PDB file of C-alpha atoms in Angstrom:
ATOM      1  CA  UNK A  13      31.177  16.678  18.382  1.00 43.00           C
ATOM      2  CA  UNK A  14      28.730  18.940  16.616  1.00 45.00           C
ATOM      3  CA  UNK A  15      25.551  20.690  17.689  1.00 43.00           C
ATOM      4  CA  UNK A  16      22.539  18.959  16.088  1.00 40.00           C
ATOM      5  CA  UNK A  17      20.830  22.357  15.910  1.00 43.00           C
ATOM      6  CA  UNK A  18      22.953  24.373  13.462  1.00 46.00           C
ATOM      7  CA  UNK A  19      23.102  28.067  14.158  1.00 44.00           C
ATOM      8  CA  UNK A  20      24.375  29.138  10.757  1.00 43.00           C
ATOM      9  CA  UNK A  21      21.058  30.749   9.935  1.00 45.00           C
ATOM     10  CA  UNK A  22      21.068  32.731  13.180  1.00 46.00           C
ATOM     11  CA  UNK A  23      18.870  35.791  13.426  1.00 52.00           C
ATOM     12  CA  UNK A  24      20.722  38.775  12.036  1.00 58.00           C
ATOM     13  CA  UNK A  25      20.814  42.336  13.226  1.00 63.00           C
ATOM     14  CA  UNK A  26      18.606  44.631  11.160  1.00 68.00           C
ATOM     15  CA  UNK A  27      20.387  45.845   8.034  1.00 68.00           C
ATOM     16  CA  UNK A  28      19.999  49.489   9.066  1.00 72.00           C
ATOM     17  CA  UNK A  29      21.640  48.760  12.452  1.00 69.00           C
ATOM     18  CA  UNK A  30      24.629  47.107  10.809  1.00 64.00           C
ATOM     19  CA  UNK A  31      24.923  49.906   8.247  1.00 66.00           C
ATOM     20  CA  UNK A  32      24.981  52.461  11.053  1.00 67.00           C
ATOM     21  CA  UNK A  33      27.670  50.621  12.978  1.00 64.00           C
ATOM     22  CA  UNK A  34      29.778  50.179   9.871  1.00 62.00           C
ATOM     23  CA  UNK A  35      29.469  53.857   9.044  1.00 65.00           C
ATOM     24  CA  UNK A  36      30.658  54.726  12.547  1.00 60.00           C
ATOM     25  CA  UNK A  37      33.884  52.803  11.920  1.00 63.00           C
ATOM     26  CA  UNK A  38      34.017  51.393  15.456  1.00 69.00           C
ATOM     27  CA  UNK A  39      36.728  48.807  16.125  1.00 80.00           C
ATOM     28  CA  UNK A  40      35.666  45.532  17.742  1.00 85.00           C
ATOM     29  CA  UNK A  41      37.930  43.175  19.666  1.00 88.00           C
ATOM     30  CA  UNK A  42      37.562  39.724  18.107  1.00 91.00           C
ATOM     31  CA  UNK A  43      39.458  37.497  20.559  1.00 91.00           C
ATOM     32  CA  UNK A  44      37.735  37.272  23.926  1.00 89.00           C
ATOM     33  CA  UNK A  45      40.625  35.950  26.057  1.00 89.00           C
ATOM     34  CA  UNK A  46      42.635  38.103  28.460  1.00 86.00           C
ATOM     35  CA  UNK A  47      46.091  36.582  27.982  1.00 88.00           C
ATOM     36  CA  UNK A  48      47.398  39.659  26.105  1.00 87.00           C
ATOM     37  CA  UNK A  49      49.293  37.245  23.853  1.00 90.00           C
ATOM     38  CA  UNK A  50      49.372  37.830  20.094  1.00 90.00           C
ATOM     39  CA  UNK A  51      47.584  36.371  17.098  1.00 92.00           C
ATOM     40  CA  UNK A  52      48.814  36.224  13.501  1.00 93.00           C
ATOM     41  CA  UNK A  53      48.167  34.685  10.052  1.00 94.00           C
ATOM     42  CA  UNK A  54      44.484  35.618  10.238  1.00 95.00           C
ATOM     43  CA  UNK A  55      41.980  34.240   7.736  1.00 97.00           C
ATOM     44  CA  UNK A  56      38.246  35.014   7.561  1.00 97.00           C
ATOM     45  CA  UNK A  57      35.256  33.578   5.709  1.00 97.00           C
ATOM     46  CA  UNK A  58      31.734  34.957   5.260  1.00 96.00           C
ATOM     47  CA  UNK A  59      28.745  32.627   5.158  1.00 96.00           C
ATOM     48  CA  UNK A  60      27.346  33.250   1.645  1.00 94.00           C
ATOM     49  CA  UNK A  61      23.871  32.085   2.707  1.00 93.00           C
ATOM     50  CA  UNK A  62      23.774  34.138   5.918  1.00 93.00           C
ATOM     51  CA  UNK A  63      26.221  37.035   5.423  1.00 93.00           C
ATOM     52  CA  UNK A  64      26.064  38.296   8.991  1.00 92.00           C
ATOM     53  CA  UNK A  65      27.878  35.097  10.051  1.00 96.00           C
ATOM     54  CA  UNK A  66      31.662  35.424   9.934  1.00 97.00           C
ATOM     55  CA  UNK A  67      34.208  32.816  10.994  1.00 98.00           C
ATOM     56  CA  UNK A  68      37.882  33.686  11.330  1.00 98.00           C
ATOM     57  CA  UNK A  69      40.982  31.744  12.291  1.00 97.00           C
ATOM     58  CA  UNK A  70      44.480  32.689  13.408  1.00 96.00           C
ATOM     59  CA  UNK A  71      47.595  31.387  15.083  1.00 95.00           C
ATOM     60  CA  UNK A  72      46.713  32.178  18.697  1.00 94.00           C
ATOM     61  CA  UNK A  73      49.318  32.142  21.449  1.00 92.00           C
ATOM     62  CA  UNK A  74      46.960  32.371  24.429  1.00 91.00           C
ATOM     63  CA  UNK A  75      47.851  28.838  25.611  1.00 86.00           C
ATOM     64  CA  UNK A  76      51.613  29.215  25.308  1.00 83.00           C
ATOM     65  CA  UNK A  77      52.627  25.725  24.138  1.00 75.00           C
ATOM     66  CA  UNK A  78      50.949  23.969  22.472  1.00 70.00           C
ATOM     67  CA  UNK A  79      50.335  26.898  20.156  1.00 81.00           C
ATOM     68  CA  UNK A  80      46.757  26.726  18.924  1.00 86.00           C
ATOM     69  CA  UNK A  81      44.925  27.634  15.764  1.00 93.00           C
ATOM     70  CA  UNK A  82      41.933  29.475  17.214  1.00 96.00           C
ATOM     71  CA  UNK A  83      38.500  30.282  15.812  1.00 97.00           C
ATOM     72  CA  UNK A  84      36.486  33.493  16.145  1.00 98.00           C
ATOM     73  CA  UNK A  85      32.802  33.442  15.180  1.00 98.00           C
ATOM     74  CA  UNK A  86      30.313  36.268  14.799  1.00 96.00           C
ATOM     75  CA  UNK A  87      26.615  35.954  14.036  1.00 95.00           C
ATOM     76  CA  UNK A  88      26.086  39.719  13.940  1.00 90.00           C
ATOM     77  CA  UNK A  89      28.194  41.101  11.128  1.00 89.00           C
ATOM     78  CA  UNK A  90      31.367  41.243  13.213  1.00 90.00           C
ATOM     79  CA  UNK A  91      30.056  43.366  16.097  1.00 86.00           C
ATOM     80  CA  UNK A  92      30.002  40.565  18.690  1.00 91.00           C
ATOM     81  CA  UNK A  93      32.245  37.493  18.713  1.00 95.00           C
ATOM     82  CA  UNK A  94      32.717  34.073  20.287  1.00 96.00           C
ATOM     83  CA  UNK A  95      36.096  32.331  20.209  1.00 96.00           C
ATOM     84  CA  UNK A  96      38.008  29.240  21.261  1.00 95.00           C
ATOM     85  CA  UNK A  97      40.438  26.515  20.206  1.00 93.00           C
ATOM     86  CA  UNK A  98      39.179  23.595  18.064  1.00 94.00           C
ATOM     87  CA  UNK A  99      40.017  20.173  19.533  1.00 93.00           C
ATOM     88  CA  UNK A 100      43.536  19.011  18.743  1.00 90.00           C
ATOM     89  CA  UNK A 101      44.209  15.774  16.901  1.00 93.00           C
ATOM     90  CA  UNK A 102      46.367  13.214  18.698  1.00 92.00           C
ATOM     91  CA  UNK A 103      49.566  12.646  16.741  1.00 95.00           C
ATOM     92  CA  UNK A 104      50.404   8.939  16.459  1.00 94.00           C
ATOM     93  CA  UNK A 105      53.937   7.857  15.617  1.00 92.00           C
ATOM     94  CA  UNK A 106      55.257   4.835  13.751  1.00 89.00           C
ATOM     95  CA  UNK A 107      58.748   3.909  12.596  1.00 84.00           C
ATOM     96  CA  UNK A 108      59.792   2.948   9.088  1.00 77.00           C
ATOM     97  CA  UNK A 109      57.510   0.384   7.445  1.00 79.00           C
ATOM     98  CA  UNK A 110      56.301  -0.909  10.785  1.00 79.00           C
ATOM     99  CA  UNK A 111      52.761   0.468  11.139  1.00 82.00           C
ATOM    100  CA  UNK A 112      52.483  -0.226  14.865  1.00 87.00           C
ATOM    101  CA  UNK A 113      51.686   2.900  16.868  1.00 92.00           C
ATOM    102  CA  UNK A 114      54.672   3.661  19.080  1.00 89.00           C
ATOM    103  CA  UNK A 115      53.119   6.463  21.121  1.00 89.00           C
ATOM    104  CA  UNK A 116      50.658   9.339  21.062  1.00 91.00           C
ATOM    105  CA  UNK A 117      51.266  12.984  21.795  1.00 91.00           C
ATOM    106  CA  UNK A 118      49.462  16.293  21.330  1.00 89.00           C
ATOM    107  CA  UNK A 119      50.824  18.559  18.617  1.00 91.00           C
ATOM    108  CA  UNK A 120      53.331  21.144  19.715  1.00 90.00           C
ATOM    109  CA  UNK A 121      51.341  23.502  17.575  1.00 89.00           C
ATOM    110  CA  UNK A 122      48.450  23.810  15.176  1.00 93.00           C
ATOM    111  CA  UNK A 123      48.248  26.803  12.906  1.00 93.00           C
ATOM    112  CA  UNK A 124      48.257  28.561   9.546  1.00 95.00           C
ATOM    113  CA  UNK A 125      44.451  28.276   9.347  1.00 96.00           C
ATOM    114  CA  UNK A 126      42.235  28.813   6.342  1.00 97.00           C
ATOM    115  CA  UNK A 127      38.412  28.645   6.263  1.00 98.00           C
ATOM    116  CA  UNK A 128      35.659  28.164   3.704  1.00 98.00           C
ATOM    117  CA  UNK A 129      31.886  27.641   3.728  1.00 97.00           C
ATOM    118  CA  UNK A 130      30.001  24.983   1.831  1.00 96.00           C
ATOM    119  CA  UNK A 131      26.885  22.856   1.976  1.00 94.00           C
ATOM    120  CA  UNK A 132      26.834  19.140   2.679  1.00 92.00           C
ATOM    121  CA  UNK A 133      26.129  16.915  -0.292  1.00 87.00           C
ATOM    122  CA  UNK A 134      23.862  13.867  -0.114  1.00 85.00           C
ATOM    123  CA  UNK A 135      25.623  11.053   1.699  1.00 85.00           C
ATOM    124  CA  UNK A 136      27.897  13.252   3.822  1.00 86.00           C
ATOM    125  CA  UNK A 137      28.507  11.252   7.034  1.00 87.00           C
ATOM    126  CA  UNK A 138      26.582  12.712   9.944  1.00 89.00           C
ATOM    127  CA  UNK A 139      25.049  15.574   7.969  1.00 93.00           C
ATOM    128  CA  UNK A 140      21.784  16.179   6.166  1.00 92.00           C
ATOM    129  CA  UNK A 141      22.194  17.204   2.529  1.00 90.00           C
ATOM    130  CA  UNK A 142      22.168  20.992   2.206  1.00 91.00           C
ATOM    131  CA  UNK A 143      23.386  21.676   5.761  1.00 94.00           C
ATOM    132  CA  UNK A 144      25.638  24.729   5.860  1.00 95.00           C
ATOM    133  CA  UNK A 145      29.140  23.727   6.951  1.00 96.00           C
ATOM    134  CA  UNK A 146      32.262  25.759   7.666  1.00 97.00           C
ATOM    135  CA  UNK A 147      35.569  23.976   7.089  1.00 97.00           C
ATOM    136  CA  UNK A 148      38.752  24.847   8.967  1.00 98.00           C
ATOM    137  CA  UNK A 149      42.077  23.621   7.528  1.00 97.00           C
ATOM    138  CA  UNK A 150      45.281  23.864   9.562  1.00 97.00           C
ATOM    139  CA  UNK A 151      48.684  22.319  10.199  1.00 96.00           C
ATOM    140  CA  UNK A 152      49.617  20.133  13.154  1.00 95.00           C
ATOM    141  CA  UNK A 153      53.267  19.439  14.026  1.00 93.00           C
ATOM    142  CA  UNK A 154      55.294  17.658  16.682  1.00 92.00           C
ATOM    143  CA  UNK A 155      58.185  19.226  18.546  1.00 85.00           C
ATOM    144  CA  UNK A 156      59.494  15.819  19.669  1.00 88.00           C
ATOM    145  CA  UNK A 157      59.850  13.868  16.438  1.00 90.00           C
ATOM    146  CA  UNK A 158      58.812  14.223  12.790  1.00 91.00           C
ATOM    147  CA  UNK A 159      55.115  13.361  12.670  1.00 93.00           C
ATOM    148  CA  UNK A 160      52.949  16.091  11.162  1.00 94.00           C
ATOM    149  CA  UNK A 161      49.787  16.625   9.141  1.00 96.00           C
ATOM    150  CA  UNK A 162      47.228  18.884   7.520  1.00 97.00           C
ATOM    151  CA  UNK A 163      43.791  18.612   9.088  1.00 97.00           C
ATOM    152  CA  UNK A 164      40.325  19.881   8.137  1.00 96.00           C
ATOM    153  CA  UNK A 165      37.809  20.226  10.950  1.00 97.00           C
ATOM    154  CA  UNK A 166      34.190  21.074  10.207  1.00 96.00           C
ATOM    155  CA  UNK A 167      31.405  22.786  12.088  1.00 97.00           C
ATOM    156  CA  UNK A 168      27.731  23.393  11.469  1.00 96.00           C
ATOM    157  CA  UNK A 169      27.584  26.358  13.832  1.00 96.00           C
ATOM    158  CA  UNK A 170      31.060  27.896  14.002  1.00 97.00           C
ATOM    159  CA  UNK A 171      31.366  26.999  17.683  1.00 97.00           C
ATOM    160  CA  UNK A 172      31.724  23.213  17.969  1.00 97.00           C
ATOM    161  CA  UNK A 173      34.291  21.493  15.756  1.00 97.00           C
ATOM    162  CA  UNK A 174      35.126  17.919  14.816  1.00 96.00           C
ATOM    163  CA  UNK A 175      38.346  16.402  16.149  1.00 96.00           C
ATOM    164  CA  UNK A 176      40.551  14.894  13.426  1.00 96.00           C
ATOM    165  CA  UNK A 177      41.742  11.306  13.809  1.00 96.00           C
ATOM    166  CA  UNK A 178      45.076  10.370  12.225  1.00 96.00           C
ATOM    167  CA  UNK A 179      45.345   7.317   9.929  1.00 95.00           C
ATOM    168  CA  UNK A 180      47.369   5.095  12.322  1.00 94.00           C
ATOM    169  CA  UNK A 181      44.437   5.293  14.748  1.00 94.00           C
ATOM    170  CA  UNK A 182      41.721   4.813  12.103  1.00 93.00           C
ATOM    171  CA  UNK A 183      43.152   3.056   9.037  1.00 92.00           C
ATOM    172  CA  UNK A 184      43.476   3.580   6.207  1.00 91.00           C
ATOM    173  CA  UNK A 185      42.778   7.323   5.854  1.00 93.00           C
ATOM    174  CA  UNK A 186      41.851   8.592   9.298  1.00 95.00           C
ATOM    175  CA  UNK A 187      39.110  11.171   9.732  1.00 95.00           C
ATOM    176  CA  UNK A 188      39.251  14.879   8.832  1.00 95.00           C
ATOM    177  CA  UNK A 189      42.908  14.355   7.952  1.00 96.00           C
ATOM    178  CA  UNK A 190      44.076  15.511   4.515  1.00 95.00           C
ATOM    179  CA  UNK A 191      47.775  14.629   4.808  1.00 94.00           C
ATOM    180  CA  UNK A 192      49.623  12.791   7.581  1.00 95.00           C
ATOM    181  CA  UNK A 193      53.149  11.482   8.074  1.00 94.00           C
ATOM    182  CA  UNK A 194      53.617   9.294  11.147  1.00 93.00           C
ATOM    183  CA  UNK A 195      57.282   8.292  10.781  1.00 91.00           C
ATOM    184  CA  UNK A 196      59.231   9.500  13.810  1.00 86.00           C
ATOM    185  CA  UNK A 197      62.486   9.765  11.867  1.00 86.00           C
ATOM    186  CA  UNK A 198      61.398  11.101   8.457  1.00 87.00           C
ATOM    187  CA  UNK A 199      61.752  14.872   8.642  1.00 89.00           C
ATOM    188  CA  UNK A 200      62.280  15.431   4.909  1.00 90.00           C
ATOM    189  CA  UNK A 201      58.881  17.113   4.414  1.00 87.00           C
ATOM    190  CA  UNK A 202      57.725  20.275   6.153  1.00 85.00           C
ATOM    191  CA  UNK A 203      54.221  21.387   5.279  1.00 89.00           C
ATOM    192  CA  UNK A 204      53.496  25.102   5.358  1.00 90.00           C
ATOM    193  CA  UNK A 205      50.450  27.286   4.794  1.00 91.00           C
ATOM    194  CA  UNK A 206      47.645  25.082   3.380  1.00 94.00           C
ATOM    195  CA  UNK A 207      44.772  26.414   1.292  1.00 95.00           C
ATOM    196  CA  UNK A 208      41.152  25.379   0.963  1.00 94.00           C
ATOM    197  CA  UNK A 209      38.346  25.756  -1.569  1.00 94.00           C
ATOM    198  CA  UNK A 210      34.790  24.371  -1.515  1.00 94.00           C
ATOM    199  CA  UNK A 211      32.595  23.852  -4.566  1.00 92.00           C
ATOM    200  CA  UNK A 212      29.389  25.863  -4.039  1.00 89.00           C
ATOM    201  CA  UNK A 213      28.196  25.668  -7.620  1.00 87.00           C
ATOM    202  CA  UNK A 214      25.272  23.260  -6.954  1.00 79.00           C
ATOM    203  CA  UNK A 215      26.884  20.982  -9.544  1.00 81.00           C
ATOM    204  CA  UNK A 216      27.756  17.295  -9.121  1.00 79.00           C
ATOM    205  CA  UNK A 217      30.792  18.044  -6.933  1.00 79.00           C
ATOM    206  CA  UNK A 218      29.157  20.723  -4.801  1.00 80.00           C
ATOM    207  CA  UNK A 219      29.939  20.446  -1.104  1.00 74.00           C
TER     208      UNK A 219
END
């Protein structure tokens, strides 16, 4: 789900306030949980149309297992933060050339996140053209069998994120799913750190 009232153009702190805080060099805790568990593989993106909005991602071990790719969002130049875990995709398994879904399970882990900002092009499902969008790409893997994928959630406010749907549950391509292997026995491929780029040129492929 996504908030119909995007907050990407949130009111910013005055420039002189931010400059003063930056000059002071004060550290700010980004994650707001109290688990005392670590984070790693951090990635951060700055909203080019509202530079006081920052969205970061990291492997976040606050939940134990499943390990989650978390988000951390600031509307005030990094001096206050909100955080959480985007909704997991359900991993659906098949076997061989039989496309029947055998069972569903949550991923053992999602991680290796990377983020980028863009603006929705005309015809983007569920979005008005020109809406600022932040995209969040990450891996999702099973610990039981071999199903795995690369997923790209999106948000218009950095707080609420779309849940990917894998192709066996929404043929033929799924939703917010870049790559997916559903075969329970095919472990030949192991995806690692994805990357993401968004065309912001205002050209024909922008968004």
